Amino acid sequence: MTEMLNTKKFLLCSLLLASMLSNAVASDKKSIKFISQIEDISVGRGVMTFVDNDVKLIAAEKITFRTESPCGESTIAVNAKSLGMKDEVYVSHLTNIAQAAKNDEYYEITIGSCDRAKRSQKRQFITKIRPCTSAICGKKYITNKNIIWLDESFDRTVKRNASFFMEKPFIFDKQNNIWKMTGWYVDKDKTQNGISSNNAKKIKAFEGYTNTKDFSSLQFVSKFTVYYPSGTIKSQNNFDSEGKLDGETKNYFADGKLYQIAIYKNGKVDGVVSTYHENGNIESKMRFHQGVAADGQCNHYGPDGQLEREHAYLNGKYDGKYVDYFPDGKIETESFYAGGKLVGESKAYYQSGQLRSISRNNEEGYRDGKQQNFNEEGTLITESIYKDSFNLSHKSWYDNGNRREQEQWRQTSEGESEKYGDFKTWYENGKLKSETSYSKGLAVSNQEWYEDGNKNFLSEYKDGEIDGVLKEWDRVTGKLIKEEHYAKGKQHGSSKRWDAETGNLIKEENYQNGEYHGAYKKYDAKTGKIREERSYLDGKFDGPWNQWDEETNHLVSESFFKQGKRQGIQKGYDKTTGELANEVLYADDRPVNGLQTGKNYKDGKLTSYDCYADGFRKASLNEPDDIESRAQNSDATAQTLLGQFYFECGYYDESRKVLNHPIIQLRPEALYLQARMYMLGKGEPLDRQKSIDLMFKAAEGGYVLAQKQVGLLYIPADGRMLDKKIPRDIKSNATLARKWILAAAEQNDVESLYVLGVMSETGVGVKKNLRQALEYYDQAAEAGFNRAYVRSVKIREDAKVKSKK
């Protein structure tokens, strides 16, 4: 008979073990603070969290930080409730935070305890967030307020959108009453707090002047020179006293050669704009008057002087022919403009001279008539017909000439475009691929076929929503594999699935208005025999739910639901023999509290009880009939096991009565359980000193859990292993701590092996020895203790890093 029960660890033992670390302490404080920058704020998406023992979606924002919190999270939820603010105040607060975050400001963030969040399984929330000041975070986290950020157009912006930055104060030109500014390139890989770090050279972007000492006018005045990162001049400009371009502007290639010259007056280009290729040859010369292109011809030339484009302006708009040329002089595109509108036929050609496309526009510039595209062999591949910019039809073909698509639209009395008729697609081999029929812009039916011509899919529609039957066939076998019924876009009625190879029915379901309603059955694909059967009412489980084994066909599970909740006795059966194996009593979807909520059987006989509390199994009592009979006959071992079972199940008074029996009250196991009751104040009055006295007696009697507990009580609370706030009832003694922990480990207690590893790693009770720590960790890890594995991996990784240095 197995006489060891599945037990929980002593409460104080759990607290101590949870706080053991080599370098840091994870204390259960009420709140935690950390400093970070904000990477992103996701607004209005909500978060999933536990509320009243149920997972719910609640309104909240998510803030992603540049660094992880002490709890190991970089994305943390926040809402008005978590910050203790009214909605309107919260919105304003978050808006200000989001704006400042774009300048990479630092924030002090307050969150709840890591341990409490893990224990309750609730999502971590921000309870306070405020911008850093020197007093709050220290000077290290204060950004430079003298930095002004500019975008690519030299407009003021935030750091994250910036291409350049300037740093105040600016140099005052007393003679001209203006301030000189120097701008620098933003290199996000080499900047720190907005400016280049001490080890990175700043790269000049521009030099210029402004008419206010803090650039509050947002105006450049006088000379303004822009540089490439290489240091060569990119452009030379001049602004008048009102910040408008005035005079000659020159732009240069990166190698310093002239790219363009333009003349500005009162902020508008006025005169000839000359543009050059990098080899110095002219690209174009355009005349402007007060920012408007002058009337006349405008030609563009290639690097070798060949004509690339010709067009003309009239009243500042394109007018007349517009032609692009290939480098060999052949026409690439030709079109015609009237008053700035594209009109008539426009053509494009391949370099071979073959027509590529032809489009037509009416005199208002709208697409009108056939729009066609051809491949290089001259085969028509697309054709669309327009009327006053409305697309009336579209057809396309494969390069081999076979049809590809067919679509058509018509204009409604309201001037809108709507689909009508049959929309079709074909495979390249000429076989029909899909056909969707429309009426008044809404789908009526849809059919699809495989490339070999076999059916693929069929669905029916009404008023634009799927309505009626939906069918699907297998590509390989051609057999029907799905049939569903819909009404007004939702599944309604029967739904069936068949196996593609055998053709056997594998699933049948029933729906009502898109929700499960009625019988649900699953079958074996090969044999056709039933595998699962349940029923629904308005989308919720309601009625019996039975499951059968795939190999033996025996019933293996039997339960009952009412309005979505499990009720009554759930039974499990042995898949080999079909005999009853276990049963659990449920009420409202949870096992009921009780000593005999769960029962286990073998060969038709009761083998154990399982007790439950708060929906969880707490402990098991093996061979209960035998144990109870022996206990009544004053069998010490049976009484001890029975007392332990009562205790783990939360029946403390019953446990105390059994454990206080003269026959067993001095047994180490009984002493240990009595110590736990005094420690918790369950079944006995709360008395820590009496608990410790009994624990020592149990340990001296050789009981492994008591030995481990006594060892933990002796461990020094010096900050390396334990939280100093844990109450100390005996004077710490590292030597005695190791003695008792070692005694428990010699009885194969896995957690004790882990504790010995921590002691060796940190030098508590023994000289610091990483090799010995690894031996203990490896033994515990082999026995399945995950924390030991994590510690061993870290030690080995740290050793590798140190060896590389």
PDB file of N, CA and C in Angstrom, residues 400-487:
ATOM      1  N   ASN A 400      -1.050  33.436 -73.535  1.00  0.00           N
ATOM      2  CA  ASN A 400      -1.371  32.479 -74.605  1.00  0.00           C
ATOM      3  C   ASN A 400      -2.698  32.790 -75.284  1.00  0.00           C
ATOM      4  N   GLY A 401      -3.353  33.883 -74.863  1.00  0.00           N
ATOM      5  CA  GLY A 401      -4.607  34.292 -75.482  1.00  0.00           C
ATOM      6  C   GLY A 401      -5.845  33.788 -74.774  1.00  0.00           C
ATOM      7  N   ASN A 402      -5.702  32.855 -73.825  1.00  0.00           N
ATOM      8  CA  ASN A 402      -6.869  32.350 -73.097  1.00  0.00           C
ATOM      9  C   ASN A 402      -7.404  33.402 -72.118  1.00  0.00           C
ATOM     10  N   ARG A 403      -8.724  33.343 -71.888  1.00  0.00           N
ATOM     11  CA  ARG A 403      -9.350  34.304 -70.982  1.00  0.00           C
ATOM     12  C   ARG A 403      -8.848  34.129 -69.541  1.00  0.00           C
ATOM     13  N   ARG A 404      -8.801  35.250 -68.804  1.00  0.00           N
ATOM     14  CA  ARG A 404      -8.341  35.246 -67.413  1.00  0.00           C
ATOM     15  C   ARG A 404      -9.412  35.799 -66.457  1.00  0.00           C
ATOM     16  N   GLU A 405      -9.998  36.959 -66.785  1.00  0.00           N
ATOM     17  CA  GLU A 405     -10.997  37.587 -65.928  1.00  0.00           C
ATOM     18  C   GLU A 405     -12.089  38.223 -66.771  1.00  0.00           C
ATOM     19  N   GLN A 406     -13.268  38.321 -66.170  1.00  0.00           N
ATOM     20  CA  GLN A 406     -14.381  39.032 -66.803  1.00  0.00           C
ATOM     21  C   GLN A 406     -15.216  39.669 -65.704  1.00  0.00           C
ATOM     22  N   GLU A 407     -15.328  40.997 -65.720  1.00  0.00           N
ATOM     23  CA  GLU A 407     -16.082  41.726 -64.707  1.00  0.00           C
ATOM     24  C   GLU A 407     -16.832  42.873 -65.373  1.00  0.00           C
ATOM     25  N   GLN A 408     -17.956  43.272 -64.795  1.00  0.00           N
ATOM     26  CA  GLN A 408     -18.702  44.385 -65.356  1.00  0.00           C
ATOM     27  C   GLN A 408     -19.479  45.123 -64.263  1.00  0.00           C
ATOM     28  N   TRP A 409     -19.655  46.420 -64.488  1.00  0.00           N
ATOM     29  CA  TRP A 409     -20.363  47.293 -63.555  1.00  0.00           C
ATOM     30  C   TRP A 409     -21.347  48.172 -64.334  1.00  0.00           C
ATOM     31  N   ARG A 410     -22.258  48.767 -63.621  1.00  0.00           N
ATOM     32  CA  ARG A 410     -23.127  49.758 -64.248  1.00  0.00           C
ATOM     33  C   ARG A 410     -23.380  50.890 -63.261  1.00  0.00           C
ATOM     34  N   GLN A 411     -23.768  52.021 -63.818  1.00  0.00           N
ATOM     35  CA  GLN A 411     -23.974  53.204 -63.004  1.00  0.00           C
ATOM     36  C   GLN A 411     -25.424  53.280 -62.551  1.00  0.00           C
ATOM     37  N   THR A 412     -25.610  53.471 -61.253  1.00  0.00           N
ATOM     38  CA  THR A 412     -26.962  53.552 -60.713  1.00  0.00           C
ATOM     39  C   THR A 412     -27.526  54.951 -60.920  1.00  0.00           C
ATOM     40  N   SER A 413     -28.807  55.096 -60.621  1.00  0.00           N
ATOM     41  CA  SER A 413     -29.456  56.402 -60.754  1.00  0.00           C
ATOM     42  C   SER A 413     -28.862  57.423 -59.789  1.00  0.00           C
ATOM     43  N   GLU A 414     -28.224  56.934 -58.709  1.00  0.00           N
ATOM     44  CA  GLU A 414     -27.572  57.843 -57.758  1.00  0.00           C
ATOM     45  C   GLU A 414     -26.146  58.181 -58.171  1.00  0.00           C
ATOM     46  N   GLY A 415     -25.713  57.637 -59.321  1.00  0.00           N
ATOM     47  CA  GLY A 415     -24.371  57.923 -59.798  1.00  0.00           C
ATOM     48  C   GLY A 415     -23.301  57.029 -59.223  1.00  0.00           C
ATOM     49  N   GLU A 416     -23.699  55.975 -58.493  1.00  0.00           N
ATOM     50  CA  GLU A 416     -22.746  55.031 -57.939  1.00  0.00           C
ATOM     51  C   GLU A 416     -22.495  53.889 -58.922  1.00  0.00           C
ATOM     52  N   SER A 417     -21.387  53.179 -58.696  1.00  0.00           N
ATOM     53  CA  SER A 417     -21.041  52.033 -59.536  1.00  0.00           C
ATOM     54  C   SER A 417     -21.433  50.754 -58.810  1.00  0.00           C
ATOM     55  N   GLU A 418     -22.119  49.820 -59.503  1.00  0.00           N
ATOM     56  CA  GLU A 418     -22.513  48.562 -58.883  1.00  0.00           C
ATOM     57  C   GLU A 418     -22.208  47.388 -59.803  1.00  0.00           C
ATOM     58  N   LYS A 419     -21.846  46.257 -59.181  1.00  0.00           N
ATOM     59  CA  LYS A 419     -21.575  45.042 -59.940  1.00  0.00           C
ATOM     60  C   LYS A 419     -22.884  44.451 -60.450  1.00  0.00           C
ATOM     61  N   TYR A 420     -22.803  43.800 -61.624  1.00  0.00           N
ATOM     62  CA  TYR A 420     -23.976  43.071 -62.114  1.00  0.00           C
ATOM     63  C   TYR A 420     -23.506  41.956 -63.032  1.00  0.00           C
ATOM     64  N   GLY A 421     -24.371  40.969 -63.212  1.00  0.00           N
ATOM     65  CA  GLY A 421     -24.045  39.861 -64.100  1.00  0.00           C
ATOM     66  C   GLY A 421     -23.051  38.899 -63.486  1.00  0.00           C
ATOM     67  N   ASP A 422     -22.357  38.151 -64.348  1.00  0.00           N
ATOM     68  CA  ASP A 422     -21.436  37.103 -63.906  1.00  0.00           C
ATOM     69  C   ASP A 422     -19.994  37.595 -63.913  1.00  0.00           C
ATOM     70  N   PHE A 423     -19.346  37.516 -62.756  1.00  0.00           N
ATOM     71  CA  PHE A 423     -17.911  37.763 -62.651  1.00  0.00           C
ATOM     72  C   PHE A 423     -17.228  36.404 -62.755  1.00  0.00           C
ATOM     73  N   LYS A 424     -16.305  36.260 -63.721  1.00  0.00           N
ATOM     74  CA  LYS A 424     -15.690  34.960 -63.957  1.00  0.00           C
ATOM     75  C   LYS A 424     -14.171  35.071 -63.976  1.00  0.00           C
ATOM     76  N   THR A 425     -13.518  33.978 -63.545  1.00  0.00           N
ATOM     77  CA  THR A 425     -12.070  33.839 -63.711  1.00  0.00           C
ATOM     78  C   THR A 425     -11.789  32.462 -64.290  1.00  0.00           C
ATOM     79  N   TRP A 426     -10.660  32.373 -65.053  1.00  0.00           N
ATOM     80  CA  TRP A 426     -10.286  31.120 -65.695  1.00  0.00           C
ATOM     81  C   TRP A 426      -8.847  30.763 -65.340  1.00  0.00           C
ATOM     82  N   TYR A 427      -8.539  29.463 -65.389  1.00  0.00           N
ATOM     83  CA  TYR A 427      -7.158  29.004 -65.294  1.00  0.00           C
ATOM     84  C   TYR A 427      -6.480  29.228 -66.643  1.00  0.00           C
ATOM     85  N   GLU A 428      -5.148  29.175 -66.642  1.00  0.00           N
ATOM     86  CA  GLU A 428      -4.412  29.416 -67.886  1.00  0.00           C
ATOM     87  C   GLU A 428      -4.703  28.353 -68.934  1.00  0.00           C
ATOM     88  N   ASN A 429      -5.139  27.147 -68.469  1.00  0.00           N
ATOM     89  CA  ASN A 429      -5.457  26.075 -69.422  1.00  0.00           C
ATOM     90  C   ASN A 429      -6.839  26.237 -70.049  1.00  0.00           C
ATOM     91  N   GLY A 430      -7.548  27.318 -69.688  1.00  0.00           N
ATOM     92  CA  GLY A 430      -8.853  27.582 -70.272  1.00  0.00           C
ATOM     93  C   GLY A 430     -10.020  27.097 -69.441  1.00  0.00           C
ATOM     94  N   LYS A 431      -9.757  26.335 -68.357  1.00  0.00           N
ATOM     95  CA  LYS A 431     -10.833  25.826 -67.510  1.00  0.00           C
ATOM     96  C   LYS A 431     -11.374  26.953 -66.611  1.00  0.00           C
ATOM     97  N   LEU A 432     -12.694  26.940 -66.400  1.00  0.00           N
ATOM     98  CA  LEU A 432     -13.323  27.934 -65.547  1.00  0.00           C
ATOM     99  C   LEU A 432     -12.863  27.747 -64.097  1.00  0.00           C
ATOM    100  N   LYS A 433     -12.453  28.848 -63.437  1.00  0.00           N
ATOM    101  CA  LYS A 433     -11.951  28.811 -62.065  1.00  0.00           C
ATOM    102  C   LYS A 433     -13.013  29.247 -61.061  1.00  0.00           C
ATOM    103  N   SER A 434     -13.725  30.326 -61.352  1.00  0.00           N
ATOM    104  CA  SER A 434     -14.764  30.804 -60.440  1.00  0.00           C
ATOM    105  C   SER A 434     -15.821  31.572 -61.209  1.00  0.00           C
ATOM    106  N   GLU A 435     -17.022  31.588 -60.637  1.00  0.00           N
ATOM    107  CA  GLU A 435     -18.122  32.347 -61.230  1.00  0.00           C
ATOM    108  C   GLU A 435     -19.009  32.860 -60.103  1.00  0.00           C
ATOM    109  N   THR A 436     -19.096  34.188 -60.001  1.00  0.00           N
ATOM    110  CA  THR A 436     -19.941  34.821 -58.997  1.00  0.00           C
ATOM    111  C   THR A 436     -20.976  35.675 -59.704  1.00  0.00           C
ATOM    112  N   SER A 437     -22.233  35.430 -59.400  1.00  0.00           N
ATOM    113  CA  SER A 437     -23.323  36.167 -60.045  1.00  0.00           C
ATOM    114  C   SER A 437     -23.793  37.292 -59.131  1.00  0.00           C
ATOM    115  N   TYR A 438     -24.032  38.488 -59.741  1.00  0.00           N
ATOM    116  CA  TYR A 438     -24.462  39.660 -58.991  1.00  0.00           C
ATOM    117  C   TYR A 438     -25.772  40.201 -59.544  1.00  0.00           C
ATOM    118  N   SER A 439     -26.554  40.769 -58.647  1.00  0.00           N
ATOM    119  CA  SER A 439     -27.770  41.475 -59.028  1.00  0.00           C
ATOM    120  C   SER A 439     -27.887  42.710 -58.147  1.00  0.00           C
ATOM    121  N   LYS A 440     -27.977  43.869 -58.783  1.00  0.00           N
ATOM    122  CA  LYS A 440     -28.063  45.140 -58.055  1.00  0.00           C
ATOM    123  C   LYS A 440     -26.884  45.316 -57.099  1.00  0.00           C
ATOM    124  N   GLY A 441     -25.715  44.875 -57.542  1.00  0.00           N
ATOM    125  CA  GLY A 441     -24.502  45.051 -56.760  1.00  0.00           C
ATOM    126  C   GLY A 441     -24.268  44.033 -55.677  1.00  0.00           C
ATOM    127  N   LEU A 442     -25.191  43.087 -55.501  1.00  0.00           N
ATOM    128  CA  LEU A 442     -25.068  42.094 -54.432  1.00  0.00           C
ATOM    129  C   LEU A 442     -24.891  40.699 -55.008  1.00  0.00           C
ATOM    130  N   ALA A 443     -24.065  39.887 -54.337  1.00  0.00           N
ATOM    131  CA  ALA A 443     -23.819  38.526 -54.802  1.00  0.00           C
ATOM    132  C   ALA A 443     -25.075  37.682 -54.661  1.00  0.00           C
ATOM    133  N   VAL A 444     -25.314  36.827 -55.667  1.00  0.00           N
ATOM    134  CA  VAL A 444     -26.443  35.899 -55.659  1.00  0.00           C
ATOM    135  C   VAL A 444     -25.953  34.474 -55.443  1.00  0.00           C
ATOM    136  N   SER A 445     -24.844  34.125 -56.097  1.00  0.00           N
ATOM    137  CA  SER A 445     -24.270  32.786 -55.940  1.00  0.00           C
ATOM    138  C   SER A 445     -22.791  32.834 -56.277  1.00  0.00           C
ATOM    139  N   ASN A 446     -22.076  31.831 -55.776  1.00  0.00           N
ATOM    140  CA  ASN A 446     -20.641  31.746 -56.051  1.00  0.00           C
ATOM    141  C   ASN A 446     -20.256  30.287 -56.230  1.00  0.00           C
ATOM    142  N   GLN A 447     -19.535  29.998 -57.331  1.00  0.00           N
ATOM    143  CA  GLN A 447     -19.050  28.643 -57.583  1.00  0.00           C
ATOM    144  C   GLN A 447     -17.566  28.703 -57.919  1.00  0.00           C
ATOM    145  N   GLU A 448     -16.820  27.666 -57.482  1.00  0.00           N
ATOM    146  CA  GLU A 448     -15.400  27.573 -57.792  1.00  0.00           C
ATOM    147  C   GLU A 448     -15.078  26.151 -58.226  1.00  0.00           C
ATOM    148  N   TRP A 449     -14.059  26.043 -59.126  1.00  0.00           N
ATOM    149  CA  TRP A 449     -13.649  24.748 -59.651  1.00  0.00           C
ATOM    150  C   TRP A 449     -12.144  24.599 -59.514  1.00  0.00           C
ATOM    151  N   TYR A 450     -11.689  23.347 -59.448  1.00  0.00           N
ATOM    152  CA  TYR A 450     -10.257  23.069 -59.469  1.00  0.00           C
ATOM    153  C   TYR A 450      -9.753  23.144 -60.910  1.00  0.00           C
ATOM    154  N   GLU A 451      -8.421  23.134 -61.047  1.00  0.00           N
ATOM    155  CA  GLU A 451      -7.821  23.330 -62.369  1.00  0.00           C
ATOM    156  C   GLU A 451      -8.156  22.206 -63.336  1.00  0.00           C
ATOM    157  N   ASP A 452      -8.506  21.016 -62.799  1.00  0.00           N
ATOM    158  CA  ASP A 452      -8.873  19.902 -63.675  1.00  0.00           C
ATOM    159  C   ASP A 452     -10.351  19.925 -64.047  1.00  0.00           C
ATOM    160  N   GLY A 453     -11.086  20.928 -63.569  1.00  0.00           N
ATOM    161  CA  GLY A 453     -12.499  21.050 -63.904  1.00  0.00           C
ATOM    162  C   GLY A 453     -13.432  20.505 -62.845  1.00  0.00           C
ATOM    163  N   ASN A 454     -12.905  19.812 -61.816  1.00  0.00           N
ATOM    164  CA  ASN A 454     -13.755  19.285 -60.750  1.00  0.00           C
ATOM    165  C   ASN A 454     -14.251  20.412 -59.836  1.00  0.00           C
ATOM    166  N   LYS A 455     -15.413  20.179 -59.214  1.00  0.00           N
ATOM    167  CA  LYS A 455     -15.994  21.175 -58.326  1.00  0.00           C
ATOM    168  C   LYS A 455     -15.097  21.414 -57.105  1.00  0.00           C
ATOM    169  N   ASN A 456     -15.082  22.658 -56.660  1.00  0.00           N
ATOM    170  CA  ASN A 456     -14.318  23.048 -55.480  1.00  0.00           C
ATOM    171  C   ASN A 456     -15.232  23.630 -54.405  1.00  0.00           C
ATOM    172  N   PHE A 457     -16.110  24.555 -54.793  1.00  0.00           N
ATOM    173  CA  PHE A 457     -16.865  25.304 -53.793  1.00  0.00           C
ATOM    174  C   PHE A 457     -18.162  25.818 -54.396  1.00  0.00           C
ATOM    175  N   LEU A 458     -19.214  25.861 -53.563  1.00  0.00           N
ATOM    176  CA  LEU A 458     -20.504  26.396 -53.987  1.00  0.00           C
ATOM    177  C   LEU A 458     -21.156  27.083 -52.799  1.00  0.00           C
ATOM    178  N   SER A 459     -21.659  28.302 -53.022  1.00  0.00           N
ATOM    179  CA  SER A 459     -22.392  28.999 -51.970  1.00  0.00           C
ATOM    180  C   SER A 459     -23.492  29.842 -52.593  1.00  0.00           C
ATOM    181  N   GLU A 460     -24.553  30.061 -51.810  1.00  0.00           N
ATOM    182  CA  GLU A 460     -25.690  30.848 -52.269  1.00  0.00           C
ATOM    183  C   GLU A 460     -25.837  32.092 -51.407  1.00  0.00           C
ATOM    184  N   TYR A 461     -26.377  33.161 -52.010  1.00  0.00           N
ATOM    185  CA  TYR A 461     -26.502  34.437 -51.317  1.00  0.00           C
ATOM    186  C   TYR A 461     -27.907  35.005 -51.475  1.00  0.00           C
ATOM    187  N   LYS A 462     -28.253  35.869 -50.529  1.00  0.00           N
ATOM    188  CA  LYS A 462     -29.501  36.606 -50.603  1.00  0.00           C
ATOM    189  C   LYS A 462     -29.277  37.972 -49.961  1.00  0.00           C
ATOM    190  N   ASP A 463     -29.613  39.022 -50.709  1.00  0.00           N
ATOM    191  CA  ASP A 463     -29.404  40.392 -50.229  1.00  0.00           C
ATOM    192  C   ASP A 463     -27.952  40.632 -49.835  1.00  0.00           C
ATOM    193  N   GLY A 464     -27.024  40.004 -50.574  1.00  0.00           N
ATOM    194  CA  GLY A 464     -25.604  40.212 -50.338  1.00  0.00           C
ATOM    195  C   GLY A 464     -25.003  39.400 -49.218  1.00  0.00           C
ATOM    196  N   GLU A 465     -25.816  38.618 -48.505  1.00  0.00           N
ATOM    197  CA  GLU A 465     -25.319  37.783 -47.412  1.00  0.00           C
ATOM    198  C   GLU A 465     -25.450  36.318 -47.799  1.00  0.00           C
ATOM    199  N   ILE A 466     -24.516  35.517 -47.301  1.00  0.00           N
ATOM    200  CA  ILE A 466     -24.598  34.092 -47.589  1.00  0.00           C
ATOM    201  C   ILE A 466     -25.900  33.552 -47.000  1.00  0.00           C
ATOM    202  N   ASP A 467     -26.649  32.832 -47.829  1.00  0.00           N
ATOM    203  CA  ASP A 467     -27.976  32.373 -47.429  1.00  0.00           C
ATOM    204  C   ASP A 467     -28.307  31.129 -48.244  1.00  0.00           C
ATOM    205  N   GLY A 468     -28.533  30.030 -47.555  1.00  0.00           N
ATOM    206  CA  GLY A 468     -28.776  28.771 -48.248  1.00  0.00           C
ATOM    207  C   GLY A 468     -27.643  27.802 -48.014  1.00  0.00           C
ATOM    208  N   VAL A 469     -27.372  26.962 -48.999  1.00  0.00           N
ATOM    209  CA  VAL A 469     -26.393  25.895 -48.825  1.00  0.00           C
ATOM    210  C   VAL A 469     -24.992  26.346 -49.215  1.00  0.00           C
ATOM    211  N   LEU A 470     -23.989  25.819 -48.527  1.00  0.00           N
ATOM    212  CA  LEU A 470     -22.576  25.994 -48.870  1.00  0.00           C
ATOM    213  C   LEU A 470     -21.970  24.601 -48.953  1.00  0.00           C
ATOM    214  N   LYS A 471     -21.273  24.329 -50.064  1.00  0.00           N
ATOM    215  CA  LYS A 471     -20.672  23.013 -50.250  1.00  0.00           C
ATOM    216  C   LYS A 471     -19.216  23.156 -50.671  1.00  0.00           C
ATOM    217  N   GLU A 472     -18.421  22.133 -50.278  1.00  0.00           N
ATOM    218  CA  GLU A 472     -17.008  22.107 -50.655  1.00  0.00           C
ATOM    219  C   GLU A 472     -16.616  20.675 -51.000  1.00  0.00           C
ATOM    220  N   TRP A 473     -15.801  20.533 -52.093  1.00  0.00           N
ATOM    221  CA  TRP A 473     -15.369  19.220 -52.552  1.00  0.00           C
ATOM    222  C   TRP A 473     -13.855  19.099 -52.446  1.00  0.00           C
ATOM    223  N   ASP A 474     -13.360  17.885 -52.282  1.00  0.00           N
ATOM    224  CA  ASP A 474     -11.921  17.635 -52.170  1.00  0.00           C
ATOM    225  C   ASP A 474     -11.251  17.718 -53.536  1.00  0.00           C
ATOM    226  N   ARG A 475     -10.047  18.298 -53.568  1.00  0.00           N
ATOM    227  CA  ARG A 475      -9.325  18.464 -54.827  1.00  0.00           C
ATOM    228  C   ARG A 475      -8.944  17.121 -55.452  1.00  0.00           C
ATOM    229  N   VAL A 476      -8.476  16.181 -54.620  1.00  0.00           N
ATOM    230  CA  VAL A 476      -7.931  14.924 -55.144  1.00  0.00           C
ATOM    231  C   VAL A 476      -9.030  13.924 -55.478  1.00  0.00           C
ATOM    232  N   THR A 477      -9.922  13.661 -54.517  1.00  0.00           N
ATOM    233  CA  THR A 477     -10.924  12.600 -54.717  1.00  0.00           C
ATOM    234  C   THR A 477     -12.196  13.092 -55.384  1.00  0.00           C
ATOM    235  N   GLY A 478     -12.427  14.398 -55.342  1.00  0.00           N
ATOM    236  CA  GLY A 478     -13.657  14.930 -55.917  1.00  0.00           C
ATOM    237  C   GLY A 478     -14.878  14.702 -55.053  1.00  0.00           C
ATOM    238  N   LYS A 479     -14.682  14.154 -53.835  1.00  0.00           N
ATOM    239  CA  LYS A 479     -15.822  13.850 -52.970  1.00  0.00           C
ATOM    240  C   LYS A 479     -16.263  15.092 -52.190  1.00  0.00           C
ATOM    241  N   LEU A 480     -17.549  15.142 -51.881  1.00  0.00           N
ATOM    242  CA  LEU A 480     -18.099  16.204 -51.053  1.00  0.00           C
ATOM    243  C   LEU A 480     -17.532  16.068 -49.636  1.00  0.00           C
ATOM    244  N   ILE A 481     -16.939  17.151 -49.098  1.00  0.00           N
ATOM    245  CA  ILE A 481     -16.331  17.087 -47.766  1.00  0.00           C
ATOM    246  C   ILE A 481     -16.977  18.064 -46.782  1.00  0.00           C
ATOM    247  N   LYS A 482     -17.807  18.982 -47.261  1.00  0.00           N
ATOM    248  CA  LYS A 482     -18.448  19.939 -46.359  1.00  0.00           C
ATOM    249  C   LYS A 482     -19.805  20.353 -46.922  1.00  0.00           C
ATOM    250  N   GLU A 483     -20.777  20.459 -46.021  1.00  0.00           N
ATOM    251  CA  GLU A 483     -22.087  20.993 -46.397  1.00  0.00           C
ATOM    252  C   GLU A 483     -22.642  21.758 -45.202  1.00  0.00           C
ATOM    253  N   GLU A 484     -22.868  23.055 -45.401  1.00  0.00           N
ATOM    254  CA  GLU A 484     -23.370  23.910 -44.336  1.00  0.00           C
ATOM    255  C   GLU A 484     -24.594  24.672 -44.827  1.00  0.00           C
ATOM    256  N   HIS A 485     -25.426  25.090 -43.891  1.00  0.00           N
ATOM    257  CA  HIS A 485     -26.612  25.861 -44.237  1.00  0.00           C
ATOM    258  C   HIS A 485     -26.570  27.204 -43.511  1.00  0.00           C
ATOM    259  N   TYR A 486     -26.978  28.251 -44.227  1.00  0.00           N
ATOM    260  CA  TYR A 486     -26.922  29.608 -43.702  1.00  0.00           C
ATOM    261  C   TYR A 486     -28.263  30.313 -43.872  1.00  0.00           C
ATOM    262  N   ALA A 487     -28.473  31.312 -43.015  1.00  0.00           N
ATOM    263  CA  ALA A 487     -29.626  32.200 -43.139  1.00  0.00           C
ATOM    264  C   ALA A 487     -29.186  33.598 -42.711  1.00  0.00           C
TER     265      ALA A 487
END
